[in-house]
PDB file of C-alpha atoms in Angstrom:
ATOM      1  CA  MET A   1       0.019   0.425   0.254  1.00  0.00           C
ATOM      2  CA  ARG A   2       2.846   2.047   0.836  1.00  0.00           C
ATOM      3  CA  THR A   3       4.672   2.242  -2.748  1.00  0.00           C
ATOM      4  CA  LEU A   4       0.961   2.213  -4.263  1.00  0.00           C
ATOM      5  CA  ILE A   5       0.886   5.640  -2.041  1.00  0.00           C
ATOM      6  CA  ALA A   6       4.506   6.412  -2.716  1.00  0.00           C
ATOM      7  CA  LEU A   7       3.765   5.904  -6.735  1.00  0.00           C
ATOM      8  CA  VAL A   8       1.115   8.007  -7.307  1.00  0.00           C
ATOM      9  CA  ALA A   9       2.859  10.570  -5.021  1.00  0.00           C
ATOM     10  CA  PHE A  10       5.879  10.559  -7.121  1.00  0.00           C
ATOM     11  CA  MET A  11       3.257  10.439 -10.315  1.00  0.00           C
ATOM     12  CA  GLY A  12       1.492  13.144  -8.798  1.00  0.00           C
ATOM     13  CA  LEU A  13       4.720  15.776  -8.485  1.00  0.00           C
ATOM     14  CA  GLY A  14       5.243  14.691 -12.117  1.00  0.00           C
ATOM     15  CA  VAL A  15       2.236  16.478 -13.321  1.00  0.00           C
ATOM     16  CA  VAL A  16       3.411  18.801 -11.324  1.00  0.00           C
ATOM     17  CA  THR A  17       6.784  19.331 -12.345  1.00  0.00           C
ATOM     18  CA  THR A  18       5.432  19.604 -16.136  1.00  0.00           C
ATOM     19  CA  ALA A  19       3.222  22.302 -15.399  1.00  0.00           C
ATOM     20  CA  VAL A  20       5.114  24.887 -12.958  1.00  0.00           C
ATOM     21  CA  SER A  21       7.784  24.183 -15.690  1.00  0.00           C
ATOM     22  CA  ALA A  22       6.715  25.551 -18.536  1.00  0.00           C
ATOM     23  CA  SER A  23       8.399  28.245 -19.531  1.00  0.00           C
ATOM     24  CA  PRO A  24       6.608  31.975 -19.382  1.00  0.00           C
ATOM     25  CA  ALA A  25       7.471  32.231 -23.113  1.00  0.00           C
ATOM     26  CA  LEU A  26       5.785  30.453 -23.813  1.00  0.00           C
ATOM     27  CA  ALA A  27       2.967  31.490 -26.209  1.00  0.00           C
ATOM     28  CA  ALA A  28      -0.440  30.640 -26.463  1.00  0.00           C
ATOM     29  CA  CYS A  29      -0.707  31.119 -29.726  1.00  0.00           C
ATOM     30  CA  SER A  30       2.063  32.298 -33.012  1.00  0.00           C
ATOM     31  CA  GLY A  31       2.364  34.213 -36.049  1.00  0.00           C
ATOM     32  CA  THR A  32      -0.095  32.784 -37.763  1.00  0.00           C
ATOM     33  CA  GLY A  33      -1.761  31.468 -34.908  1.00  0.00           C
ATOM     34  CA  CYS A  34      -2.843  34.699 -32.855  1.00  0.00           C
ATOM     35  CA  TYR A  35      -3.919  36.794 -36.826  1.00  0.00           C
ATOM     36  CA  ASN A  36      -7.310  38.219 -35.536  1.00  0.00           C
ATOM     37  CA  VAL A  37      -6.696  37.380 -32.062  1.00  0.00           C
ATOM     38  CA  ASN A  38      -7.218  39.253 -29.205  1.00  0.00           C
ATOM     39  CA  PRO A  39      -3.617  39.499 -27.121  1.00  0.00           C
ATOM     40  CA  ASN A  40      -6.084  40.716 -23.569  1.00  0.00           C
ATOM     41  CA  GLY A  41      -3.911  37.592 -21.223  1.00  0.00           C
ATOM     42  CA  GLN A  42      -2.618  35.924 -25.460  1.00  0.00           C
ATOM     43  CA  CYS A  43       0.437  38.075 -24.671  1.00  0.00           C
ATOM     44  CA  SER A  44       2.446  39.996 -23.000  1.00  0.00           C
ATOM     45  CA  GLY A  45       5.155  43.072 -25.227  1.00  0.00           C
ATOM     46  CA  THR A  46       7.105  46.097 -25.270  1.00  0.00           C
ATOM     47  CA  ARG A  47       5.226  48.948 -26.247  1.00  0.00           C
ATOM     48  CA  TYR A  48       7.371  52.154 -29.771  1.00  0.00           C
ATOM     49  CA  GLY A  49       6.873  55.154 -31.437  1.00  0.00           C
ATOM     50  CA  TRP A  50       4.770  56.663 -29.334  1.00  0.00           C
ATOM     51  CA  THR A  51       2.815  58.912 -30.989  1.00  0.00           C
ATOM     52  CA  GLY A  52      -0.146  61.599 -29.860  1.00  0.00           C
ATOM     53  CA  GLY A  53      -0.206  64.177 -27.962  1.00  0.00           C
ATOM     54  CA  GLY A  54       1.945  66.579 -24.954  1.00  0.00           C
ATOM     55  CA  TYR A  55       1.922  65.387 -21.570  1.00  0.00           C
ATOM     56  CA  ASP A  56      -1.328  67.031 -20.919  1.00  0.00           C
ATOM     57  CA  SER A  57      -3.673  65.852 -23.440  1.00  0.00           C
ATOM     58  CA  GLY A  58      -3.464  62.434 -21.669  1.00  0.00           C
ATOM     59  CA  LEU A  59      -4.453  61.167 -25.697  1.00  0.00           C
ATOM     60  CA  GLY A  60      -1.530  58.296 -27.399  1.00  0.00           C
ATOM     61  CA  ILE A  61      -0.457  55.744 -29.261  1.00  0.00           C
ATOM     62  CA  VAL A  62       2.202  52.349 -29.645  1.00  0.00           C
ATOM     63  CA  VAL A  63       3.127  49.546 -31.774  1.00  0.00           C
ATOM     64  CA  VAL A  64       2.651  46.687 -29.018  1.00  0.00           C
ATOM     65  CA  LYS A  65       5.472  43.727 -30.844  1.00  0.00           C
ATOM     66  CA  SER A  66       5.506  40.435 -28.909  1.00  0.00           C
ATOM     67  CA  PRO A  67       8.569  37.887 -29.611  1.00  0.00           C
ATOM     68  CA  GLY A  68       6.621  35.375 -28.017  1.00  0.00           C
ATOM     69  CA  CYS A  69       4.149  35.307 -29.983  1.00  0.00           C
ATOM     70  CA  ARG A  70       5.487  37.137 -32.956  1.00  0.00           C
ATOM     71  CA  ALA A  71       2.205  38.542 -32.946  1.00  0.00           C
ATOM     72  CA  ALA A  72       2.003  43.328 -32.861  1.00  0.00           C
ATOM     73  CA  TRP A  73      -1.097  45.184 -31.897  1.00  0.00           C
ATOM     74  CA  ALA A  74      -1.634  48.719 -31.341  1.00  0.00           C
ATOM     75  CA  ARG A  75      -2.570  50.206 -27.536  1.00  0.00           C
ATOM     76  CA  LEU A  76      -4.726  52.956 -27.376  1.00  0.00           C
ATOM     77  CA  GLN A  77      -4.162  55.215 -23.533  1.00  0.00           C
ATOM     78  CA  ASN A  78      -6.658  57.808 -23.683  1.00  0.00           C
ATOM     79  CA  ASP A  79      -6.292  59.079 -19.948  1.00  0.00           C
ATOM     80  CA  GLN A  80      -8.394  61.754 -19.750  1.00  0.00           C
ATOM     81  CA  TYR A  81     -11.326  60.661 -19.955  1.00  0.00           C
ATOM     82  CA  VAL A  82     -13.106  63.966 -19.355  1.00  0.00           C
ATOM     83  CA  ARG A  83     -11.936  65.778 -22.127  1.00  0.00           C
ATOM     84  CA  TYR A  84     -12.638  63.039 -24.815  1.00  0.00           C
ATOM     85  CA  ALA A  85     -16.465  62.134 -23.401  1.00  0.00           C
ATOM     86  CA  GLY A  86     -18.584  61.287 -26.080  1.00  0.00           C
ATOM     87  CA  ALA A  87     -15.828  60.339 -28.296  1.00  0.00           C
ATOM     88  CA  THR A  88     -15.524  57.170 -30.675  1.00  0.00           C
ATOM     89  CA  PHE A  89     -12.111  56.414 -32.148  1.00  0.00           C
ATOM     90  CA  THR A  90     -10.957  54.321 -34.511  1.00  0.00           C
ATOM     91  CA  VAL A  91      -8.388  52.242 -33.788  1.00  0.00           C
ATOM     92  CA  ARG A  92      -5.677  50.394 -36.459  1.00  0.00           C
ATOM     93  CA  ILE A  93      -2.533  48.486 -36.626  1.00  0.00           C
ATOM     94  CA  GLU A  94      -1.277  47.616 -40.809  1.00  0.00           C
ATOM     95  CA  ARG A  95       2.371  45.425 -41.452  1.00  0.00           C
ATOM     96  CA  ARG A  96       4.573  45.761 -44.625  1.00  0.00           C
ATOM     97  CA  VAL A  97       6.861  43.007 -44.915  1.00  0.00           C
ATOM     98  CA  TRP A  98       9.737  43.786 -47.434  1.00  0.00           C
ATOM     99  CA  SER A  99      11.137  41.970 -50.433  1.00  0.00           C
ATOM    100  CA  SER A 100      13.085  42.072 -53.599  1.00  0.00           C
ATOM    101  CA  TYR A 101      10.689  45.105 -54.875  1.00  0.00           C
ATOM    102  CA  GLY A 102      10.244  47.256 -51.469  1.00  0.00           C
ATOM    103  CA  TRP A 103       7.712  47.366 -49.424  1.00  0.00           C
ATOM    104  CA  TRP A 104       4.580  45.052 -49.428  1.00  0.00           C
ATOM    105  CA  TYR A 105       1.413  46.249 -48.158  1.00  0.00           C
ATOM    106  CA  THR A 106       0.271  42.725 -46.214  1.00  0.00           C
ATOM    107  CA  GLY A 107      -3.026  44.097 -44.577  1.00  0.00           C
ATOM    108  CA  SER A 108      -4.598  45.743 -41.204  1.00  0.00           C
ATOM    109  CA  LEU A 109      -6.915  44.997 -38.521  1.00  0.00           C
ATOM    110  CA  SER A 110      -9.088  48.100 -35.997  1.00  0.00           C
ATOM    111  CA  LYS A 111     -11.258  48.295 -34.552  1.00  0.00           C
ATOM    112  CA  GLN A 112     -13.789  51.027 -33.333  1.00  0.00           C
ATOM    113  CA  PHE A 113     -14.701  52.220 -29.175  1.00  0.00           C
ATOM    114  CA  LEU A 114     -16.554  54.487 -27.788  1.00  0.00           C
ATOM    115  CA  SER A 115     -15.078  57.145 -25.568  1.00  0.00           C
ATOM    116  CA  THR A 116     -12.601  54.724 -22.384  1.00  0.00           C
ATOM    117  CA  ASN A 117     -10.538  55.530 -19.777  1.00  0.00           C
ATOM    118  CA  GLY A 118      -7.708  53.826 -19.550  1.00  0.00           C
ATOM    119  CA  GLY A 119      -6.202  51.562 -22.197  1.00  0.00           C
ATOM    120  CA  VAL A 120      -8.098  49.265 -25.666  1.00  0.00           C
ATOM    121  CA  TRP A 121      -6.817  48.411 -28.249  1.00  0.00           C
ATOM    122  CA  THR A 122      -6.594  45.699 -31.763  1.00  0.00           C
ATOM    123  CA  ASN A 123      -6.013  42.152 -32.497  1.00  0.00           C
ATOM    124  CA  MET A 124      -3.234  40.857 -33.422  1.00  0.00           C
ATOM    125  CA  LEU A 125      -0.858  41.176 -36.577  1.00  0.00           C
ATOM    126  CA  GLU A 126       1.963  38.646 -37.567  1.00  0.00           C
ATOM    127  CA  ASP A 127       5.412  39.153 -36.253  1.00  0.00           C
ATOM    128  CA  PHE A 128       7.224  36.572 -37.379  1.00  0.00           C
ATOM    129  CA  ASP A 129      10.813  38.226 -38.388  1.00  0.00           C
ATOM    130  CA  SER A 130      12.896  41.968 -38.673  1.00  0.00           C
ATOM    131  CA  SER A 131      11.612  42.164 -42.406  1.00  0.00           C
ATOM    132  CA  ASP A 132       8.263  42.175 -40.906  1.00  0.00           C
ATOM    133  CA  GLU A 133       7.289  46.318 -39.778  1.00  0.00           C
ATOM    134  CA  HIS A 134       4.203  48.032 -38.182  1.00  0.00           C
ATOM    135  CA  GLN A 135       1.797  50.910 -37.423  1.00  0.00           C
ATOM    136  CA  ALA A 136      -0.069  51.741 -35.068  1.00  0.00           C
ATOM    137  CA  CYS A 137      -2.696  54.755 -35.668  1.00  0.00           C
ATOM    138  CA  PHE A 138      -6.605  55.886 -34.315  1.00  0.00           C
ATOM    139  CA  SER A 139      -8.700  58.030 -35.385  1.00  0.00           C
ATOM    140  CA  LEU A 140     -11.121  61.024 -33.421  1.00  0.00           C
ATOM    141  CA  ASN A 141     -14.605  61.068 -34.160  1.00  0.00           C
ATOM    142  CA  GLY A 142     -13.895  59.685 -37.532  1.00  0.00           C
ATOM    143  CA  GLY A 143     -11.192  63.262 -38.382  1.00  0.00           C
ATOM    144  CA  ALA A 144      -7.807  63.293 -39.350  1.00  0.00           C
ATOM    145  CA  TRP A 145      -5.273  58.996 -38.950  1.00  0.00           C
ATOM    146  CA  THR A 146      -2.583  60.028 -36.353  1.00  0.00           C
ATOM    147  CA  CYS A 147       0.869  57.596 -37.077  1.00  0.00           C
ATOM    148  CA  THR A 148       3.275  55.774 -34.530  1.00  0.00           C
ATOM    149  CA  PRO A 149       6.495  55.895 -37.304  1.00  0.00           C
ATOM    150  CA  TRP A 150       6.988  52.311 -38.977  1.00  0.00           C
ATOM    151  CA  VAL A 151       8.878  50.102 -36.365  1.00  0.00           C
TER     152      VAL A 151
END
């Protein structure tokens, strides 16, 4: 009986060890598997190319790139809810790839949001390697687009 309990405990410990030893770099999706997937709770990344109003505007956009997911998305930060109350934001992420013929625009994803306090984001586009570049843009109430540099 002790042998059976020890074996079960050992097997249980093996399962726990396997689950715990999983690398945090492993992502819920990767590359094309992340296409049009909400990054919230799926991927984490680094922010690039802040573009927006000055400090007092409380409004700006970044490209977020996740090496673990091999994906990128746009994140709009609005810290001035009162100033932009009732506004509609359209947020877009674009992707282009370098080829022997020059830059090839491969597509975009966008989402529309009513004014919110804090951050909102698009779903993800692929980010395979250094030949991929992304740009994040937003439009306020259907007006002109404000975009990050390509990164």
